[in-house]
CSV table of C-alpha atoms in Angstrom, one decimal:
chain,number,residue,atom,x,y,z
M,1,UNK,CA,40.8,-73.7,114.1
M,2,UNK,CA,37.8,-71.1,113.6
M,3,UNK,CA,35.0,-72.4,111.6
M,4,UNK,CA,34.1,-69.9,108.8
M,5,UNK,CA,30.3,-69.0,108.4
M,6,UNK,CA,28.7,-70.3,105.8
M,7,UNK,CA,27.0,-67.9,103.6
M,8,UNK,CA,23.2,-67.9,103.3
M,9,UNK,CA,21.6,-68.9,100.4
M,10,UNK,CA,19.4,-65.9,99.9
M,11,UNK,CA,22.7,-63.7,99.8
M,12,UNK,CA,24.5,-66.1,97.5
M,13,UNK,CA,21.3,-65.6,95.1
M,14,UNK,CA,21.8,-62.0,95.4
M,15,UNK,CA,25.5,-61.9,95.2
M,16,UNK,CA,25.0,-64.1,92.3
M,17,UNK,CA,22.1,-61.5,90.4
M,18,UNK,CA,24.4,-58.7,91.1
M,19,UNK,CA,27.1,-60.3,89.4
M,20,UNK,CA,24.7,-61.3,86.3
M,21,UNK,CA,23.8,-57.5,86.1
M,22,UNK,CA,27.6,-56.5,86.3
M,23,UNK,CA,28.5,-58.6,83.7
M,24,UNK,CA,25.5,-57.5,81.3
M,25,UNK,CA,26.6,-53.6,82.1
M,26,UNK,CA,30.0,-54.7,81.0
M,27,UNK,CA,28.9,-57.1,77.8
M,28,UNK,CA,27.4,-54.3,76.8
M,29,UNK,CA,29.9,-51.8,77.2
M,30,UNK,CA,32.3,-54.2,75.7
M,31,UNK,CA,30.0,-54.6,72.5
M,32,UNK,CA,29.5,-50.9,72.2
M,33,UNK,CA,33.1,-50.5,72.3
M,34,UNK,CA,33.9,-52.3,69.7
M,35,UNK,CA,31.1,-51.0,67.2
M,36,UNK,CA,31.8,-47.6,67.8
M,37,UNK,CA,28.7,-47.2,69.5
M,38,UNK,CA,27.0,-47.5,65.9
M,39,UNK,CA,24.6,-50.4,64.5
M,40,UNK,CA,24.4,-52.4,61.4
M,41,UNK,CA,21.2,-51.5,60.6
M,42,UNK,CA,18.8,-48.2,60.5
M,43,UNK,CA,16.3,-48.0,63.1
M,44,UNK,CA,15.1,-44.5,62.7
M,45,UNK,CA,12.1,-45.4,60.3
M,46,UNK,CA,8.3,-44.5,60.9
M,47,UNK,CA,5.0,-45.3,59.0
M,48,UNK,CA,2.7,-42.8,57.8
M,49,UNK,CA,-0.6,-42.5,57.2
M,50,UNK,CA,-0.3,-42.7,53.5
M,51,UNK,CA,1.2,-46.5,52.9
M,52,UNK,CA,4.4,-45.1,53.6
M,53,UNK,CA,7.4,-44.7,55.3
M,54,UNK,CA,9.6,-41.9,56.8
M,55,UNK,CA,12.6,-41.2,58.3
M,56,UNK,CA,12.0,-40.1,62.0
M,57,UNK,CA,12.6,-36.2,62.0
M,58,UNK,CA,15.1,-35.2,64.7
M,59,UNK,CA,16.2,-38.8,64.8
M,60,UNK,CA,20.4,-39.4,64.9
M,61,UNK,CA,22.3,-42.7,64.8
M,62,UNK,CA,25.6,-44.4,63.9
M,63,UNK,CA,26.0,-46.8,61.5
M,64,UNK,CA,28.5,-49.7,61.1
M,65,UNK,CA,30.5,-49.5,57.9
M,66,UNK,CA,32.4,-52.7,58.1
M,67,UNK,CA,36.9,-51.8,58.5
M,68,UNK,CA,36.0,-47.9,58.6
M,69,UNK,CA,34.5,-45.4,60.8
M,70,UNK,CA,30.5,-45.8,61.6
M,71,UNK,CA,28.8,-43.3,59.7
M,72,UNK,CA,26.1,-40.8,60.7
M,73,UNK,CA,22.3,-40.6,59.5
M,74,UNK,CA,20.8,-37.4,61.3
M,75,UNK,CA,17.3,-36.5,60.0
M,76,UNK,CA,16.3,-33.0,60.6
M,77,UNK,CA,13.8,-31.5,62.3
M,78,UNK,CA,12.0,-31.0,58.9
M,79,UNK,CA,12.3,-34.5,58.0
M,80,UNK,CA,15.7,-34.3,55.6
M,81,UNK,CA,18.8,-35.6,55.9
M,82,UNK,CA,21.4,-33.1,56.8
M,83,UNK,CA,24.5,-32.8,59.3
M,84,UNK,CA,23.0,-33.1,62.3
M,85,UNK,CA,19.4,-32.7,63.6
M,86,UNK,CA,19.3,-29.3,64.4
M,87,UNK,CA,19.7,-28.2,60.6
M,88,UNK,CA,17.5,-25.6,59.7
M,89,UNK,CA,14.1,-25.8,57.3
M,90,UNK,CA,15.6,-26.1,53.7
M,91,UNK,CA,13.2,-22.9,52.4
M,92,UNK,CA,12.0,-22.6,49.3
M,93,UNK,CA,13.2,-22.2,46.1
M,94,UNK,CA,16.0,-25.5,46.1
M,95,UNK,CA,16.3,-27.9,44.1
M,96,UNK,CA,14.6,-31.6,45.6
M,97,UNK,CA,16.0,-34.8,45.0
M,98,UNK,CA,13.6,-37.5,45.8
M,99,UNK,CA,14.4,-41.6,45.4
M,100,UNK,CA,16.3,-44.2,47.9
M,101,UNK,CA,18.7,-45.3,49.9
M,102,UNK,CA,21.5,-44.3,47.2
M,103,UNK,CA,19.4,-40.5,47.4
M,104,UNK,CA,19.7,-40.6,50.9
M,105,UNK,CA,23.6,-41.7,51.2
M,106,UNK,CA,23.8,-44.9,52.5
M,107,UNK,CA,27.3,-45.7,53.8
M,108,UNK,CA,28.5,-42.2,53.5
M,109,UNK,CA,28.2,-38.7,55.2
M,110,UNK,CA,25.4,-36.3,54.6
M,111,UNK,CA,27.6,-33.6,52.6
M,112,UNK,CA,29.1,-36.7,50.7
M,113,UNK,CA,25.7,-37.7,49.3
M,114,UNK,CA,25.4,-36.0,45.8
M,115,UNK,CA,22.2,-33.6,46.9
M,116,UNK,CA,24.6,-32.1,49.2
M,117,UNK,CA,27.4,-31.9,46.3
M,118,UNK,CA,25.1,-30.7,43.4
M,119,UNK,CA,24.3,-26.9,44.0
M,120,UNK,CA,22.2,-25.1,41.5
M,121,UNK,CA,22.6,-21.3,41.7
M,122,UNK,CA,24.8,-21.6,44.8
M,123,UNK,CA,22.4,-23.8,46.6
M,124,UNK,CA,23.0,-27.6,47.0
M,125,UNK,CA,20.1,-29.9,46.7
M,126,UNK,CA,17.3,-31.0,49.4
M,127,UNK,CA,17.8,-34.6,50.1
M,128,UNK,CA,14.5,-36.7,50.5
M,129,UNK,CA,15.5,-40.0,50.2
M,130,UNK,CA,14.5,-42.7,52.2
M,131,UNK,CA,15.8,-46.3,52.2
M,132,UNK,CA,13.0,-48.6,50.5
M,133,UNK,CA,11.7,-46.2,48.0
M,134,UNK,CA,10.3,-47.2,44.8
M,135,UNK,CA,9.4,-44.8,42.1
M,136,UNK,CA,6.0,-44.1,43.2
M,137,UNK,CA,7.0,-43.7,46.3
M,138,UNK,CA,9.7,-41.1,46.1
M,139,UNK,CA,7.2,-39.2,43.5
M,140,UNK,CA,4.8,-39.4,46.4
M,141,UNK,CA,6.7,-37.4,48.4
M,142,UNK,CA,7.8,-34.8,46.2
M,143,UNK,CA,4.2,-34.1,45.3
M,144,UNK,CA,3.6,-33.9,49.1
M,145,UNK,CA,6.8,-31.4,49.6
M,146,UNK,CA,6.0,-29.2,46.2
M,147,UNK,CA,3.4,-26.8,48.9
M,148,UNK,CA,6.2,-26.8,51.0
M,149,UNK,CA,9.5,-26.4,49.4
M,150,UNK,CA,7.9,-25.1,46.0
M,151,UNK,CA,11.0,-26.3,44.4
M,152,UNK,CA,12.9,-24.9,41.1
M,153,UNK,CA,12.9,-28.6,40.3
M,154,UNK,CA,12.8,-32.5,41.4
M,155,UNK,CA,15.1,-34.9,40.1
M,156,UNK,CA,13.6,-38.7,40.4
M,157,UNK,CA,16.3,-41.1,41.0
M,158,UNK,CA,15.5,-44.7,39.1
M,159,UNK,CA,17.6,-47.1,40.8
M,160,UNK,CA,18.0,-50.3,38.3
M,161,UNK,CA,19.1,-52.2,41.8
M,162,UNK,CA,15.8,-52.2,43.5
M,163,UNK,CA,13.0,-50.1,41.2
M,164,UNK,CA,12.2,-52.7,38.7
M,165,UNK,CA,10.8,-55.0,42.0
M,166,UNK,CA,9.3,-52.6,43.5
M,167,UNK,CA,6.4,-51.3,41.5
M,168,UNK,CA,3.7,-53.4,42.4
M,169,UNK,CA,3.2,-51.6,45.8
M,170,UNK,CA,4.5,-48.6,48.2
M,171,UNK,CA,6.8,-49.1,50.4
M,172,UNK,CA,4.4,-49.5,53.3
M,173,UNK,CA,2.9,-52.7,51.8
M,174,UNK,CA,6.4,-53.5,50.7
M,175,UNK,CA,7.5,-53.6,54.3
M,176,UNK,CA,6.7,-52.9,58.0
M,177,UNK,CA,8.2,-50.8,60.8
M,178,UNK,CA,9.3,-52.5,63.7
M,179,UNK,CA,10.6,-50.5,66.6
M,180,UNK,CA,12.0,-48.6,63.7
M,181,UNK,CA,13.5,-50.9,61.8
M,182,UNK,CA,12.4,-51.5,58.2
M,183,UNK,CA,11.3,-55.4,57.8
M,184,UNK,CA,10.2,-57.3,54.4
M,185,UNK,CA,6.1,-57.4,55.0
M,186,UNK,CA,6.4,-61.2,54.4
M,187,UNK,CA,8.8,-61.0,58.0
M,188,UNK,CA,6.2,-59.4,59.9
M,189,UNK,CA,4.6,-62.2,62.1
M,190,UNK,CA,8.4,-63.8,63.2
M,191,UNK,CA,10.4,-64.1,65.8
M,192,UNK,CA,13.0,-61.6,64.5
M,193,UNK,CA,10.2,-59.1,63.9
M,194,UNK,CA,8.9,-59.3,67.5
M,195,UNK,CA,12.3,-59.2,69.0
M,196,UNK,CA,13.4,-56.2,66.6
M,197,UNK,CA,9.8,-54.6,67.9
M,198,UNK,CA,11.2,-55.0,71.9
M,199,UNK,CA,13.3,-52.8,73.8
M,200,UNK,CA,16.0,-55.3,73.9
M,201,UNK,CA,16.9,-54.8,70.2
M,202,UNK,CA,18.3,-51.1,71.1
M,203,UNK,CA,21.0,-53.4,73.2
M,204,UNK,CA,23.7,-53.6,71.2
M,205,UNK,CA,24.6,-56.9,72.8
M,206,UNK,CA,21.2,-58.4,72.4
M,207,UNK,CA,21.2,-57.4,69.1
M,208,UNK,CA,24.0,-58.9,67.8
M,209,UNK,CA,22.7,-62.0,69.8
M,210,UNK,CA,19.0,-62.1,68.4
M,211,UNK,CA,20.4,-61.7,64.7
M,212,UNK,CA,22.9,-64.5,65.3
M,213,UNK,CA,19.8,-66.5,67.0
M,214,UNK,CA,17.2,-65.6,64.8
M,215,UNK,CA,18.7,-65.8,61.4
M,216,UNK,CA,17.5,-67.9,59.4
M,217,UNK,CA,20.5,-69.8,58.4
M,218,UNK,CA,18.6,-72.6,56.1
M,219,UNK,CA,17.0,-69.5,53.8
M,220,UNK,CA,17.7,-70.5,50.3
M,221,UNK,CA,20.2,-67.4,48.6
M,222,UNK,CA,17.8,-64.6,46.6
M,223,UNK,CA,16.8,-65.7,43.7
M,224,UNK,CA,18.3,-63.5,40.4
M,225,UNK,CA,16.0,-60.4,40.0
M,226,UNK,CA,14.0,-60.8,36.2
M,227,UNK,CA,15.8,-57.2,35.4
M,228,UNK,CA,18.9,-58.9,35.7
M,229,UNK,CA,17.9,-62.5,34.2
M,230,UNK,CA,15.5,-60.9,31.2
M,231,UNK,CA,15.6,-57.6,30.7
M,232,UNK,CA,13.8,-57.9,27.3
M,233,UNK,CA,10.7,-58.6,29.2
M,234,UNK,CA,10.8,-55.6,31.8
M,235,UNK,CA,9.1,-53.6,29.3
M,236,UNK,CA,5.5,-53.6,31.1
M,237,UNK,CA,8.1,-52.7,34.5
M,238,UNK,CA,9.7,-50.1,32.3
M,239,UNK,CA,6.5,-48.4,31.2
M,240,UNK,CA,5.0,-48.3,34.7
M,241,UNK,CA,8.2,-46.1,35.9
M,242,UNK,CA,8.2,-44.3,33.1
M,243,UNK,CA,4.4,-43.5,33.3
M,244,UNK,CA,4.6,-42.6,37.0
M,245,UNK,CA,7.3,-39.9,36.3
M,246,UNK,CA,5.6,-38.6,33.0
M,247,UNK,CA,1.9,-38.3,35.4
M,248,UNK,CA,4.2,-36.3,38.0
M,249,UNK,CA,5.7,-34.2,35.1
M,250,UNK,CA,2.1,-33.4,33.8
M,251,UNK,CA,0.4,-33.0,37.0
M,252,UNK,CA,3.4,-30.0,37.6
M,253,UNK,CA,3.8,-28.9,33.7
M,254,UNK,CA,5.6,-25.4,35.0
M,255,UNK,CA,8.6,-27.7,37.1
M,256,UNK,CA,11.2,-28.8,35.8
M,257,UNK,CA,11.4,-32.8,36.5
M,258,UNK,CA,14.7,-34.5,35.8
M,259,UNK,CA,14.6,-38.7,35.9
M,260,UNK,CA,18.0,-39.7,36.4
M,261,UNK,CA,18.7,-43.5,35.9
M,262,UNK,CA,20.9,-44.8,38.0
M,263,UNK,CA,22.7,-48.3,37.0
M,264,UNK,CA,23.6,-51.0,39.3
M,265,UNK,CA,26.8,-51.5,40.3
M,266,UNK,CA,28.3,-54.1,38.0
M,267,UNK,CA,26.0,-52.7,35.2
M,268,UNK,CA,28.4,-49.9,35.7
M,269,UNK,CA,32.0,-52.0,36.2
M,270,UNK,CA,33.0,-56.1,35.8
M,271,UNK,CA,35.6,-55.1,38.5
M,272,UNK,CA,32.6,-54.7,40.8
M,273,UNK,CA,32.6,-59.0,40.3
M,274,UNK,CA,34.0,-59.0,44.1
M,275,UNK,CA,31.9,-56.8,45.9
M,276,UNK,CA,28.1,-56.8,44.2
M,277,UNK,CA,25.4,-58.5,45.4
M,278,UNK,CA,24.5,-59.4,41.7
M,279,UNK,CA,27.8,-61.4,41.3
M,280,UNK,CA,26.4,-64.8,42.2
M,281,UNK,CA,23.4,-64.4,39.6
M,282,UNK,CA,26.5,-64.1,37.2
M,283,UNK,CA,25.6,-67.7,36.1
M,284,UNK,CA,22.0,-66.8,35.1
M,285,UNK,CA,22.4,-64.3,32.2
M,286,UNK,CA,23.5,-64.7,29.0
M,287,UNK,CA,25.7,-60.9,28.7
M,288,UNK,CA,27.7,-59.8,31.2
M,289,UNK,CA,26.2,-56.8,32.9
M,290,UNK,CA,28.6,-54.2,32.5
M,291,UNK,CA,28.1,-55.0,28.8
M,292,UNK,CA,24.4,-55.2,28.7
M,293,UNK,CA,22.9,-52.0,28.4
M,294,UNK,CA,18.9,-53.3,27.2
M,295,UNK,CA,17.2,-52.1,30.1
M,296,UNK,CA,19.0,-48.8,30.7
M,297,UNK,CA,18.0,-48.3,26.7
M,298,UNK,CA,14.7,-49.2,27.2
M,299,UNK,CA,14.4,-47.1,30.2
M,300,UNK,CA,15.9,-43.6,28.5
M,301,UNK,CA,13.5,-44.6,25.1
M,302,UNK,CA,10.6,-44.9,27.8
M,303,UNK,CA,11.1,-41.3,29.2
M,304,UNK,CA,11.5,-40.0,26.0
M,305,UNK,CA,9.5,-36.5,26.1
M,306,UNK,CA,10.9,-35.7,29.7
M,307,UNK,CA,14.4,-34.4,30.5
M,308,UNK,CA,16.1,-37.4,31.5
M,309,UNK,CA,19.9,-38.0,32.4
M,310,UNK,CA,22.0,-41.4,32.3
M,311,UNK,CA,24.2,-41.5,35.3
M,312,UNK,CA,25.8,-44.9,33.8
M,313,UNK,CA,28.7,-43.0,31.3
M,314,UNK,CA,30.3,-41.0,34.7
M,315,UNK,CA,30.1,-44.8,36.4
M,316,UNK,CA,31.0,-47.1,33.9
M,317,UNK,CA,34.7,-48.3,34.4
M,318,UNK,CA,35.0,-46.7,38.3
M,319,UNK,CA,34.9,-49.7,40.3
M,320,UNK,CA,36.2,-47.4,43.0
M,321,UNK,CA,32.3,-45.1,42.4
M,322,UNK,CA,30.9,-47.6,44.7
M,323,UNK,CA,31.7,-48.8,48.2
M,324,UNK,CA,33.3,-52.1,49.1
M,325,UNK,CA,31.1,-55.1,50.2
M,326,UNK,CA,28.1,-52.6,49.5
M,327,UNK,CA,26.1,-51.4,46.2
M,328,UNK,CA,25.7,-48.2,47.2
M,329,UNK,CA,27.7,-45.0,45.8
M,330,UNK,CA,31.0,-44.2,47.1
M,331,UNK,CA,32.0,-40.5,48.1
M,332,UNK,CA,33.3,-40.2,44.8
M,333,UNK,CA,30.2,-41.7,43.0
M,334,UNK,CA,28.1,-39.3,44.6
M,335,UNK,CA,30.3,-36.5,43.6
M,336,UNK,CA,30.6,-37.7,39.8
M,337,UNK,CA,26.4,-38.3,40.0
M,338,UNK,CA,26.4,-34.6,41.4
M,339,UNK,CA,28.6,-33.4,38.5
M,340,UNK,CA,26.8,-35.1,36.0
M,341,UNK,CA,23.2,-34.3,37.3
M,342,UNK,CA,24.2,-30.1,37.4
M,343,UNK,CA,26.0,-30.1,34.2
M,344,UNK,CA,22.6,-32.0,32.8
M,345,UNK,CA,20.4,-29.3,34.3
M,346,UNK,CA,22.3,-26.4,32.9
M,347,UNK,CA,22.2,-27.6,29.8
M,348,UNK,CA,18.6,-26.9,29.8
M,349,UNK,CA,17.4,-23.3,28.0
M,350,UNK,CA,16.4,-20.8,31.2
M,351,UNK,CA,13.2,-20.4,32.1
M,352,UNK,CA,12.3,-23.8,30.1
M,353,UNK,CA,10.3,-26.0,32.7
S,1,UNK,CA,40.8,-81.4,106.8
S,2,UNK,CA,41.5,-79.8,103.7
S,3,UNK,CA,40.1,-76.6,102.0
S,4,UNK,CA,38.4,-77.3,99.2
S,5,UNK,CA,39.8,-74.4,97.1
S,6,UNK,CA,38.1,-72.7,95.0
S,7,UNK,CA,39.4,-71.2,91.5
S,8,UNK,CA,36.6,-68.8,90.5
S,9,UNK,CA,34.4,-67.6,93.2
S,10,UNK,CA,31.1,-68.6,92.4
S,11,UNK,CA,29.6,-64.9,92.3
S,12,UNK,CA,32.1,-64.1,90.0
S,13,UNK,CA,31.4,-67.2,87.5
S,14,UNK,CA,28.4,-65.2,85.4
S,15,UNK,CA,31.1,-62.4,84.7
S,16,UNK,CA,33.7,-64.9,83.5
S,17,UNK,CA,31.6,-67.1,81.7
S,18,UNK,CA,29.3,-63.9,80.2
S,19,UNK,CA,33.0,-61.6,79.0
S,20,UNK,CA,34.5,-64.8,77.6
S,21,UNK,CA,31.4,-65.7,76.0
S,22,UNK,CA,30.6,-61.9,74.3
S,23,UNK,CA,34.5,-61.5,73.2
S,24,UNK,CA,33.7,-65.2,72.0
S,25,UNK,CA,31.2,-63.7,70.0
S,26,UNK,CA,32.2,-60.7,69.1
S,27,UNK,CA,35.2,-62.3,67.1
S,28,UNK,CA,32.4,-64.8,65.8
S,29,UNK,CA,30.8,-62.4,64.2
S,30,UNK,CA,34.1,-60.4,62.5
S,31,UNK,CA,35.4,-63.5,61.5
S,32,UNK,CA,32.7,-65.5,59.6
S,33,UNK,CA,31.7,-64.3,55.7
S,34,UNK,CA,28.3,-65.0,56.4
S,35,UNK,CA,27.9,-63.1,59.1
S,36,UNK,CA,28.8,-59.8,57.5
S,37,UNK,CA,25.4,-60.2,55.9
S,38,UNK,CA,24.5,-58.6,59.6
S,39,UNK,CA,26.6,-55.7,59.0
S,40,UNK,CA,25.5,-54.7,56.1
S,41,UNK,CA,23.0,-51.8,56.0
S,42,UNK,CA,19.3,-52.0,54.5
């Protein structure tokens, strides 16, 4: 009977590392298989010098959109988003929308979002929004893209979901950049902010690990935002939005400045009780949302002297205007925003800044 | 003398124990409510 050799032990280790490295090539592959390649969150942000936050020009990824396709958020070279990266410079002479996440398109193509959809004189909208935005922020940038773009006008999205918390500072005091991902400012010194900063959070597999790791599954749930729980006492909040966009308006008296208030969703529909993230604040307020309309009033009264639309009458009653298991317009919110938004501009006399 | 057989080779245990444990947690994460939280974009 023939004895067999034993192995060495050296060889076994390597045999053994080999194997460990085989298996992570196919974890990963296995991971990236099943989430289309795409991640759940947007990594593509960069800070600037002026307390801000951009977009990474020529910067591409795929995003998960939980039971559909991933969708795509390609920044062109010039910083907007378009259809890919390699769009051209938007020129002059467009109209500019500037505001957040819901300007930008979350969850939905570039040509869904409603700049794409709203064309003025035959020309559809420059899209400038970025994720995290306030107010100030997104009028910021359009007084930093006026040289540039010297656009026939700017419309300033005010997002009831987010702007009413977000005046106290810009974005880049708001949050921090992270290997390009957008963290609250308050997450800056933990764990998941130095593992989001690594290489290893561009693993799709070590992702998904380090947020199931790192969450913090004891965090109490968000407490109700003070729009939502007294809107009768926003009216400082109110002002400061309204101020910012009416200081834009006079520092550019010849451009014509449109503020477009945007409602949340289940300001705009009670059937959005199974999808918003406002539903389990439900309990807190004394009139249901999509009944309450005290801080959209105060809001229009506010901008009184400016040209401002009220997206809420082409949202109110479409559940369907806003994407499942997210806030964020649907295509066919974006498209009835875009309707309203160029229908609202030609209403205004020509040559009437 | 008997073999003592073996029914994964060693070298191969980390790929067994690593694919089982990522389609583990793969379905972990579709499954559980609170872990769409992850999925859901900024």
């Amino acid at each position: 009977m023939s004895e067999e050799t034993p192995i060495p032990l050296k060889t076994r280790m390597i045999m053994l590392g080999i194997s460990c490295l085989v298996t992570l090539a196919c974890a990963e592959g296995l991971v990236r298989f099943v989430d289309g390649g795409a991640m759940p969150m947007i990594h593509l942000f960069e800070a600037t010098d002026d307390d801000s936050v951009r977009l990474e020009p020529g910067s591409e990824m795929q995003i998960i959109r939980v039971g559909k396709e991933p969708w795509t958020l390609a920044i062109s070279e010039a910083g907007f988003r378009e259809a890919s990266t390699d769009a051209p410079a938007p020129g002059t002479g467009r109209w500019l929308v500037v505001g957040d996440s819901q300007v930008m398109g979350n969850g939905v193509e570039a040509s869904e979002a409603f700049p794409a959809q709203a064309r003025v004189a035959g020309q559809a909208m420059v899209n400038a929004g970025v994720p995290g935005f306030g107010v100030a922020d997104a009028i910021q940038r359009a007084e930093a893209l006026l040289d540039q773009l010297q656009p026939a006008g700017v419309v300033v999205i005010i997002n009831q979901m987010n702007d009413w918390d977000e005046t106290e500072a810009l974005v880049g005091s708001r949050y921090v950049v992270r290997g390009g991902w957008l963290l609250d400012a308050e997450d800056a010194a933990t764990a998941r902010s130095d593992f989001l900063a690594s290489p290893l959070s561009r693993s799709h597999l070590f992702f998904l690990v380090g947020q199931l790791a790192l969450r913090d599954w004891s965090a109490p749930p968000p407490d109700v935002p003070l729009w939502m729980s007294d809107p009768q006492r926003q009216s400082a909040t109110t002002l400061t939005i309204a101020r910012a966009v009416q200081a834009f308006s006079a520092r550019n008296p010849a451009l014509h400045i449109v503020p477009a208030y945007l409602p949340a969703d289940l300001y705009a529909s009670e059937e959005r009780k199974g999808d918003s993230p406002l539903t389990p604040h439900l309990g807190a307020v004394d009139t249901p949302p999509w009944t309450d309309s005290r801080l959209r009033d105060a809001t229009m009264k506010a901008l009184t002297g400016l040209d401002p639309v009220d997206l809420t009458p082409v949202l109110a009653g479409h559940a369907e205007h806003f994407l499942t298991h997210d806030y964020h317009l649907s295509p066919s919110g974006h498209a009835a925003v875009a309707a309203q938004i160029v229908a609202h501009i030609a209403k205004r006399p020509e040559g009437q800044p | 003398m008997s073999e003592n057989k073996r029914v994964i080779p060693y070298w191969a245990l980390p790929f067994v124990i690593g694919i089982g444990g990522t389609i583990a947690l793969i379905l972990l994460a579709e499954q559980l409510p609170a872990l769409q939280v992850i999925y859901t974009v900024f």
